[in-house]
PDB file of C-alpha atoms in Angstrom:
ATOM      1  CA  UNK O   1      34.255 -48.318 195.288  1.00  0.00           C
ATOM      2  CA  UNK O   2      36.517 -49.250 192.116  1.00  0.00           C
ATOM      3  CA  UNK O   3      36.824 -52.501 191.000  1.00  0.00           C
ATOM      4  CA  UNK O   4      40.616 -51.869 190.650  1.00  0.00           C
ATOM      5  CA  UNK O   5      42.168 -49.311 192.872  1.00  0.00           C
ATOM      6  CA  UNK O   6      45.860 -48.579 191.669  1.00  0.00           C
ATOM      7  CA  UNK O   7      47.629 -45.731 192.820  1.00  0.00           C
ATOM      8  CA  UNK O   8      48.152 -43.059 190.683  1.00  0.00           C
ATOM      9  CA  UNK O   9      51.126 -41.282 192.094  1.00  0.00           C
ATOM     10  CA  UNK O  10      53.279 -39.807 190.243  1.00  0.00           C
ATOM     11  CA  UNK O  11      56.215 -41.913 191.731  1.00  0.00           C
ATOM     12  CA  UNK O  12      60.131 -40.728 191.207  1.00  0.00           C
ATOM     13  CA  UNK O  13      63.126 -43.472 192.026  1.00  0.00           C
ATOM     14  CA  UNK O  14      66.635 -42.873 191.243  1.00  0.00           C
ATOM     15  CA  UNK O  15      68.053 -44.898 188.723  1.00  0.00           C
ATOM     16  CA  UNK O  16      68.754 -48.330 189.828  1.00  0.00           C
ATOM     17  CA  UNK O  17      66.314 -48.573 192.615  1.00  0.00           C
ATOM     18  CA  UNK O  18      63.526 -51.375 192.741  1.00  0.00           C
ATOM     19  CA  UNK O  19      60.091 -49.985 192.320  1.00  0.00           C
ATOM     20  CA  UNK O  20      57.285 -51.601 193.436  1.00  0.00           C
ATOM     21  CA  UNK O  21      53.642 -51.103 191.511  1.00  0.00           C
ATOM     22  CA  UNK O  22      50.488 -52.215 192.759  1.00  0.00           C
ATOM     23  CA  UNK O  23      46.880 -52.556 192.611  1.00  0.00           C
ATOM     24  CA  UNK O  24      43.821 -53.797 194.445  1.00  0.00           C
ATOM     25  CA  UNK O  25      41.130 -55.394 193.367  1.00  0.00           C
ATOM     26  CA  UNK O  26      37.444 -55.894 194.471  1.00  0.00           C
ATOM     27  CA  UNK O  27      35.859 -58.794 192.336  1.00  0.00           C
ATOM     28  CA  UNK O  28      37.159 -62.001 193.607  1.00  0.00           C
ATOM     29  CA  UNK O  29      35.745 -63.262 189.477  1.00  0.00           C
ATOM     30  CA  UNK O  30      39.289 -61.930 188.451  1.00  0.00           C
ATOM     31  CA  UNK O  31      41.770 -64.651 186.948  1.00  0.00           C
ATOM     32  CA  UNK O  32      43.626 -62.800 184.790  1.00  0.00           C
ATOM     33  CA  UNK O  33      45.888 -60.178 185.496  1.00  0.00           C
ATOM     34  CA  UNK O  34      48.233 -58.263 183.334  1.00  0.00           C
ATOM     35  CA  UNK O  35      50.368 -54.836 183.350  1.00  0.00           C
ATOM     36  CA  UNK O  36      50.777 -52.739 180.793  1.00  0.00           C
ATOM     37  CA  UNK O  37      53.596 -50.458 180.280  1.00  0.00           C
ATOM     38  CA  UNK O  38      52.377 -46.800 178.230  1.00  0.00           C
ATOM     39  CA  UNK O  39      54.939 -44.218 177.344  1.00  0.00           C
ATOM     40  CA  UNK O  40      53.512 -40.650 176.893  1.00  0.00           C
ATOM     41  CA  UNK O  41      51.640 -40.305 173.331  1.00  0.00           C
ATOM     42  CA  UNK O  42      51.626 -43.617 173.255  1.00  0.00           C
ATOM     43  CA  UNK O  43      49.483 -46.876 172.997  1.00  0.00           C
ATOM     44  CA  UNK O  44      49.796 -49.268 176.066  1.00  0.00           C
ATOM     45  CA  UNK O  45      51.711 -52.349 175.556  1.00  0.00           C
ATOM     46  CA  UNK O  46      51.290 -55.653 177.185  1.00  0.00           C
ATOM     47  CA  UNK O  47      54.506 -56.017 180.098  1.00  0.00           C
ATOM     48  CA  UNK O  48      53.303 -59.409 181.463  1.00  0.00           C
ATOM     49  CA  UNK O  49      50.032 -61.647 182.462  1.00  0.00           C
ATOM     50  CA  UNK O  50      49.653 -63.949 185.168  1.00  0.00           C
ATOM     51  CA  UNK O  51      46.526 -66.432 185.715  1.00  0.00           C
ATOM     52  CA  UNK O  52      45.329 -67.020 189.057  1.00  0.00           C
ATOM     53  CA  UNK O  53      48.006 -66.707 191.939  1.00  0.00           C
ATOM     54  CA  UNK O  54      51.814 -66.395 191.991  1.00  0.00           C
ATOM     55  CA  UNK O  55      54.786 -65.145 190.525  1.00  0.00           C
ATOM     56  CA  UNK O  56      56.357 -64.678 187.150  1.00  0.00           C
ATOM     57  CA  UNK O  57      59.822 -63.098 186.306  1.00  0.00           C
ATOM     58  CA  UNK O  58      60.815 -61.810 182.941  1.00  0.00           C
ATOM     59  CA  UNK O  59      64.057 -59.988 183.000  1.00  0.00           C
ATOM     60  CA  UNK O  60      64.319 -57.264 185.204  1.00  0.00           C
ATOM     61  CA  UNK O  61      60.289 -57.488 185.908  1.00  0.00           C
ATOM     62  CA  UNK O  62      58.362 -60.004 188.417  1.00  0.00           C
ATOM     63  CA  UNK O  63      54.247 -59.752 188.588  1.00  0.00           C
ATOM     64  CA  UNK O  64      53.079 -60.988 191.567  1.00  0.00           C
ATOM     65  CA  UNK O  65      49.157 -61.873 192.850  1.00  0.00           C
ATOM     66  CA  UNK O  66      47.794 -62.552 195.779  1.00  0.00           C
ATOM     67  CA  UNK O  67      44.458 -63.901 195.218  1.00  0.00           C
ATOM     68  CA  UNK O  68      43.481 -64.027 199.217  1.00  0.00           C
ATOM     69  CA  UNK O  69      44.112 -60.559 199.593  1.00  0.00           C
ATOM     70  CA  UNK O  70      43.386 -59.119 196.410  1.00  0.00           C
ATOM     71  CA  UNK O  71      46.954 -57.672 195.369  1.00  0.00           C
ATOM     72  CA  UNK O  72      49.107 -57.612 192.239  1.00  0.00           C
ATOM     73  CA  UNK O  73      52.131 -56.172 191.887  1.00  0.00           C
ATOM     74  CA  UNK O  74      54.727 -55.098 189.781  1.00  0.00           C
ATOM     75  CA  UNK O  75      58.469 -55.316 190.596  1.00  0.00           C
ATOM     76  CA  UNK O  76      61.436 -53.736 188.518  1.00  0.00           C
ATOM     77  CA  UNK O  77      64.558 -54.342 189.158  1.00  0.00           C
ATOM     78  CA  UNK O  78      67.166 -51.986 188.946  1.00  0.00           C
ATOM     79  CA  UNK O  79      65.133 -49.283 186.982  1.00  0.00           C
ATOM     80  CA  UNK O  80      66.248 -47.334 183.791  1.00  0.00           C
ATOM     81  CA  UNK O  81      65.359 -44.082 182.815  1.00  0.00           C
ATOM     82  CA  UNK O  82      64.418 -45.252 179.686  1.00  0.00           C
ATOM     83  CA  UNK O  83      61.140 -47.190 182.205  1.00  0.00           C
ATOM     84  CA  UNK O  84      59.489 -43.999 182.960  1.00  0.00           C
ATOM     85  CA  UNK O  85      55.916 -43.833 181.995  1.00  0.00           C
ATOM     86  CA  UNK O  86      52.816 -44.628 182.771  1.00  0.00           C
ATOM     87  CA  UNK O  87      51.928 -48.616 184.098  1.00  0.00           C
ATOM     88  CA  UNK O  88      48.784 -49.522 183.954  1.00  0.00           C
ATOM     89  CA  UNK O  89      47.271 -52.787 186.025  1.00  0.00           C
ATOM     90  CA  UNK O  90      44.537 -54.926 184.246  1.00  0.00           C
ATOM     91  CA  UNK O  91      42.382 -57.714 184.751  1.00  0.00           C
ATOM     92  CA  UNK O  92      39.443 -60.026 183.166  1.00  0.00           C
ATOM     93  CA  UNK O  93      36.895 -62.829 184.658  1.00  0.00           C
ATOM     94  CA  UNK O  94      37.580 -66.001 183.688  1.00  0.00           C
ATOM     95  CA  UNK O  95      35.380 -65.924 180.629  1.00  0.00           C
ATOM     96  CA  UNK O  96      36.303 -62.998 180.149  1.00  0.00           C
ATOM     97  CA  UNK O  97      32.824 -60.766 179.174  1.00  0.00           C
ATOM     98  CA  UNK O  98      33.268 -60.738 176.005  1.00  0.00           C
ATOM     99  CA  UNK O  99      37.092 -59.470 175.571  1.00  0.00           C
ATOM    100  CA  UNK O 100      36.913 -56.562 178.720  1.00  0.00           C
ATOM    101  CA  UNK O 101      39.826 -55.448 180.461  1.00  0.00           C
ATOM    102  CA  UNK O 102      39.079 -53.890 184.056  1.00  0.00           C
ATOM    103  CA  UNK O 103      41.972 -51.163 183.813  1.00  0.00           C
ATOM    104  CA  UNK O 104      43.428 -49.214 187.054  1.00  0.00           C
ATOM    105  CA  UNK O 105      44.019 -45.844 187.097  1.00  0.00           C
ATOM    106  CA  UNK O 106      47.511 -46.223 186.269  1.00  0.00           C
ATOM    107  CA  UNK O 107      50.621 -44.811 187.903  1.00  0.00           C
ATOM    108  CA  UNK O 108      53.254 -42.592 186.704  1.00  0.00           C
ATOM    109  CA  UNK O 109      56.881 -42.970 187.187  1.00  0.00           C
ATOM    110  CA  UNK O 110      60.021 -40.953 186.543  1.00  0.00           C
ATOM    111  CA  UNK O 111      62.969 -43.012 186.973  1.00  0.00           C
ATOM    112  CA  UNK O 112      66.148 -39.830 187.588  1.00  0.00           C
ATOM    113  CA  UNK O 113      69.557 -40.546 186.560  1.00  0.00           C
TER     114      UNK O 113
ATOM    115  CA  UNK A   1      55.087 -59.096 165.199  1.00  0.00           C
ATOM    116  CA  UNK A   2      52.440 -58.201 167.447  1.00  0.00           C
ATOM    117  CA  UNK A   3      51.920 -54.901 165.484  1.00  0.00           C
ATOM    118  CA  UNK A   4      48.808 -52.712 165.481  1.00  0.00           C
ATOM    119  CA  UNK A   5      48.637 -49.984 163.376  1.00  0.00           C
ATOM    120  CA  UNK A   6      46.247 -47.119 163.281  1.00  0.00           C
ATOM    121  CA  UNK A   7      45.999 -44.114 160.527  1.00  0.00           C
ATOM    122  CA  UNK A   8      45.823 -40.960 160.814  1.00  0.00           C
ATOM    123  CA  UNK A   9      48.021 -39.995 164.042  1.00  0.00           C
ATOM    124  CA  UNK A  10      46.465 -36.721 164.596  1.00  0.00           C
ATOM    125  CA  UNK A  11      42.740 -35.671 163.541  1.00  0.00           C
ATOM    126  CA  UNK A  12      41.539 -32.141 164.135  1.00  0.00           C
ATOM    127  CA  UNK A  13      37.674 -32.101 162.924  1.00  0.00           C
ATOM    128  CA  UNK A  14      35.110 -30.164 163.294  1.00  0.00           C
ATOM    129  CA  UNK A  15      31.869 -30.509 164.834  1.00  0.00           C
ATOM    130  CA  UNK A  16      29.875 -30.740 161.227  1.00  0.00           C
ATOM    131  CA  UNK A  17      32.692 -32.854 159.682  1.00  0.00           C
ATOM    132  CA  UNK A  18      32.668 -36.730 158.697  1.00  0.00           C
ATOM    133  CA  UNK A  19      36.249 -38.307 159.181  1.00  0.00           C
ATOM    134  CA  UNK A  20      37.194 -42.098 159.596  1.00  0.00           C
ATOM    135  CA  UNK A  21      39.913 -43.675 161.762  1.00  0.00           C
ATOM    136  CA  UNK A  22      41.454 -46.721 160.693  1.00  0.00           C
ATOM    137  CA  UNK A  23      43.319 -49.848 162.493  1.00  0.00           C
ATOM    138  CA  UNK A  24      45.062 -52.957 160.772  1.00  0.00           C
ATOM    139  CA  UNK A  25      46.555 -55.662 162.290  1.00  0.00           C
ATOM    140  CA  UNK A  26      48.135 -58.790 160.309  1.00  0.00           C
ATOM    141  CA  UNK A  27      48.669 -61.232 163.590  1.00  0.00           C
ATOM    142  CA  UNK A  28      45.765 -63.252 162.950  1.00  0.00           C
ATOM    143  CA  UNK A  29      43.879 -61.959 165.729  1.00  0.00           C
ATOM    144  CA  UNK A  30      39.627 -62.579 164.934  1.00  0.00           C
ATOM    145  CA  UNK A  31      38.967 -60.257 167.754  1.00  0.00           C
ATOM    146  CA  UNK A  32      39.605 -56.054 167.798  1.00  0.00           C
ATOM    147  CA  UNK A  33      38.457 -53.298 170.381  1.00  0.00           C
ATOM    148  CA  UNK A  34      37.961 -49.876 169.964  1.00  0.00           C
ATOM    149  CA  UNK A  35      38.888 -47.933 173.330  1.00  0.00           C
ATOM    150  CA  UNK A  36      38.582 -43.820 173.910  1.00  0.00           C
ATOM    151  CA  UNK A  37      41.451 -42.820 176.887  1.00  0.00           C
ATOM    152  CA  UNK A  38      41.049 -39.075 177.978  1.00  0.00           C
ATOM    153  CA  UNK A  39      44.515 -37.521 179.513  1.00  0.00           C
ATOM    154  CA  UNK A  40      45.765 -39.788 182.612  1.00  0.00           C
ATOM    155  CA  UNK A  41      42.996 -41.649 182.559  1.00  0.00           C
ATOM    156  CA  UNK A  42      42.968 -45.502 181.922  1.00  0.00           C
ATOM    157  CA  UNK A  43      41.330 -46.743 177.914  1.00  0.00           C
ATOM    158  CA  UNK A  44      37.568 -47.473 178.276  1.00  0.00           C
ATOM    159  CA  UNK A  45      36.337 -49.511 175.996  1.00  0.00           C
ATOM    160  CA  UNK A  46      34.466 -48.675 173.472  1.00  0.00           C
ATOM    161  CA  UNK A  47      33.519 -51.931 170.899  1.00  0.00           C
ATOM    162  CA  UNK A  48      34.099 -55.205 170.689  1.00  0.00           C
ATOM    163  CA  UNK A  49      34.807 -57.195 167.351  1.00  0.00           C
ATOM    164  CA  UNK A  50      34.675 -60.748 167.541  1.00  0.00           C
ATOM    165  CA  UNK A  51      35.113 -62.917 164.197  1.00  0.00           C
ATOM    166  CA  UNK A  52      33.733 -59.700 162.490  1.00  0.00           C
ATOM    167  CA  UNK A  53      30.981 -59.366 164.244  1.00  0.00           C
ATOM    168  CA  UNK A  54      29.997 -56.515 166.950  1.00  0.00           C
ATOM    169  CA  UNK A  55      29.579 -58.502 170.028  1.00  0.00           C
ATOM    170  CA  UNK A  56      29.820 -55.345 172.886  1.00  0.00           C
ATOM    171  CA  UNK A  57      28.945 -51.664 171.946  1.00  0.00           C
ATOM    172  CA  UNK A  58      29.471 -50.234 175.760  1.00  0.00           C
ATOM    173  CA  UNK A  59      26.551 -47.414 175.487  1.00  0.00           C
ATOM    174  CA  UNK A  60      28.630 -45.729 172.751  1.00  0.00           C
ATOM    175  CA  UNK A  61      26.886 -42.308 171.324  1.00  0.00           C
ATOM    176  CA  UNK A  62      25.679 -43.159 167.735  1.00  0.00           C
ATOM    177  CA  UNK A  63      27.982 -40.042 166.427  1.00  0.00           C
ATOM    178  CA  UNK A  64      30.668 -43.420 166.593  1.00  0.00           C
ATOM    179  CA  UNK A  65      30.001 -46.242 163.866  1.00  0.00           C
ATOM    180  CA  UNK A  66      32.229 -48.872 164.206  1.00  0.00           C
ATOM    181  CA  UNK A  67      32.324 -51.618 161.550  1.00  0.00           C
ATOM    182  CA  UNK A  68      35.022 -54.156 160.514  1.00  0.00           C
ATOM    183  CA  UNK A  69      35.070 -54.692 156.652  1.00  0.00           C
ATOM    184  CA  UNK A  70      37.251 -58.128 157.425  1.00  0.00           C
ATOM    185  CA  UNK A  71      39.498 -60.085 160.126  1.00  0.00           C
ATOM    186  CA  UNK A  72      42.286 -57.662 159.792  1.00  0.00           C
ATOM    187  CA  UNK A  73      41.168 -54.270 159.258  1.00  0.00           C
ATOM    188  CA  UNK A  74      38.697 -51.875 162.035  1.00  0.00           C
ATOM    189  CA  UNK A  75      37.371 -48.640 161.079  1.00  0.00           C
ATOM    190  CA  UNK A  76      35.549 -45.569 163.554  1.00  0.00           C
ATOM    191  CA  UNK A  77      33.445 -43.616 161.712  1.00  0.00           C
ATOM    192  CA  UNK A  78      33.315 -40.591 163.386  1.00  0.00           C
ATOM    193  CA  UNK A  79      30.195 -37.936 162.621  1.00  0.00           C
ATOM    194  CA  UNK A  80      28.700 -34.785 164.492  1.00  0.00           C
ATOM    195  CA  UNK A  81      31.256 -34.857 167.238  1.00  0.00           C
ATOM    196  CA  UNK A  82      31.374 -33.025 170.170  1.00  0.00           C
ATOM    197  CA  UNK A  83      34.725 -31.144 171.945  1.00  0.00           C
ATOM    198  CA  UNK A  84      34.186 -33.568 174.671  1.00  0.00           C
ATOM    199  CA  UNK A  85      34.971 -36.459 172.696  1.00  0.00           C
ATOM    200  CA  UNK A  86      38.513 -34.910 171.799  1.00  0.00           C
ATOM    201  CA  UNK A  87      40.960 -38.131 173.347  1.00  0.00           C
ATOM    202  CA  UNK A  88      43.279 -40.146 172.271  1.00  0.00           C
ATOM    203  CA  UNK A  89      41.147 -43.291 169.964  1.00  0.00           C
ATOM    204  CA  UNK A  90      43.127 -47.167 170.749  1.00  0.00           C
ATOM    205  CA  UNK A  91      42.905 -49.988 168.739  1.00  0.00           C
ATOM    206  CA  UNK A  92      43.423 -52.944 170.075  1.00  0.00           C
ATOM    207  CA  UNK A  93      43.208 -56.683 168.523  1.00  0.00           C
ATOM    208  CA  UNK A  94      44.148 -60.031 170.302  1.00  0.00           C
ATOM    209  CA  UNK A  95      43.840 -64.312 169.212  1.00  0.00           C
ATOM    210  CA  UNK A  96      39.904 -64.101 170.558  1.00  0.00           C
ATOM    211  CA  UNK A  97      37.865 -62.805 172.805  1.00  0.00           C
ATOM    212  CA  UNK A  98      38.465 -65.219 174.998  1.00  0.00           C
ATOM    213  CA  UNK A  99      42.179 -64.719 175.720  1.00  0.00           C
ATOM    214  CA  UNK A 100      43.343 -61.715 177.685  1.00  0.00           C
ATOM    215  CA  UNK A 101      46.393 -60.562 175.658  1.00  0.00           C
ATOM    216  CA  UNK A 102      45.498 -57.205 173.764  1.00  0.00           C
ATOM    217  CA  UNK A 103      47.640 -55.836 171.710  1.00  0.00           C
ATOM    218  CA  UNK A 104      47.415 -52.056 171.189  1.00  0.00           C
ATOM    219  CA  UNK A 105      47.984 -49.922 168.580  1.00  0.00           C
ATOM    220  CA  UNK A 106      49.939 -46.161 168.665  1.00  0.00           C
ATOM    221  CA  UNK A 107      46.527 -44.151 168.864  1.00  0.00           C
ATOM    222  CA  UNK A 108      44.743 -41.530 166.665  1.00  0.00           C
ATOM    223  CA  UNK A 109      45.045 -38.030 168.866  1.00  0.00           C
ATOM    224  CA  UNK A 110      41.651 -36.709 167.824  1.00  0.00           C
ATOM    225  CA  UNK A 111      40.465 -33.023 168.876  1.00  0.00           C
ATOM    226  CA  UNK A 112      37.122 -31.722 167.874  1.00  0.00           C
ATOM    227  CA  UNK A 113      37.131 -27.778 167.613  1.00  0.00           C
TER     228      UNK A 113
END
């Protein structure tokens, strides 16, 4: 079994629907948990982190994690076209290992106008 | 600006040649990361620079040389390749190893012929 299990799709949404992006996790050592967002040729770049449980919002995203039952997620609100690619879930221990990143597979969405 | 930058964009070398890639950050980040991502896979990390030291070399082939001249600048030497390790090469730097925030650069495309 992964440690991270994220679905890779790919996933298609009409513009303006909510999408909802998630991952599961095996190592109950995780603290840190982050998505990144990677468009096609390109490097990843960091959406959001959250430590431990909870939510955060910023803008049209909200991270989620559920520490009992090993879920994160990733919400976007009315989705763009311009967020199609490639998100990609992450998390670390609490120290961390030495700077590694536990990555998902990643999933693909195509947002349709 | 949380910008990483990485030179060339696009490698093609060949299995006797001796190229370098390069990665430069200016955010005042003491720790960078070398990661290899095949096609729709997530990056796998490579190396681990902290303070300009190598503190993780995950089982990397020797054909790979990383080193890190100073606290902004990461090189790959790359020698004897195979077509195998044709991927797309990610450079990534954050504060510390410690903290969970990488910042990624755009990639080198590299294909070995």
């Amino acid at each position: 079994q992964k440690e991270v299990e994220q679905d890779p799709g790919p996933l298609s949404v009409p513009e303006g629907a909510i999408v909802s992006l998630n991952c599961t996790y095996s190592n109950s050592a995780f603290q840190y948990f982050m998505w990144y967002r990677q468009y096609s040729r390109k490097g990843p770049e960091l959406l959001m982190y959250t430590y431990s449980s909870g939510n955060k919002e910023d803008g049209r995203f909200t991270a989620q994690v559920d520490k009992s039952s090993k879920y994160i997620s990733l919400f976007i609100r009315d989705s763009q076209p311009s967020d199609s690619a490639t998100y990609l879930c992450a998390m670390s221990e609490l120290y961390n290992q030495g700077g590694k990143l536990i990555f998902g597979q990643g999933t693909e969405l195509s947002v349709k106008p | 600006d949380t910008e990483v930058t990485q030179t060339p964009k696009h490698l093609v070398m060949g299995m006797t040649n001796k190229k370098s890639l390069k990665c430069e950050q200016h955010m005042g980040h003491r720790a960078m990361y070398w990661y290899k991502q095949k096609a729709k896979k997530p990056p796998e990390l490579m190396f681990v620079y902290s303070y300009e030291k190598l503190s993780i070399n995950e089982s990397v082939p020797s054909r790979f040389s990383p080193e890190c001249p100073n606290s902004s600048l990461l090189n790959l030497h790359l020698h004897a390749l195979q077509p195998e390790d044709s991927a797309l090469y990610l450079c990534a730097s954050s504060s510390r190893t410690g903290t969970y925030e990488q910042y990624f650069g755009p990639g080198t495309r590299l294909t070995v012929t």
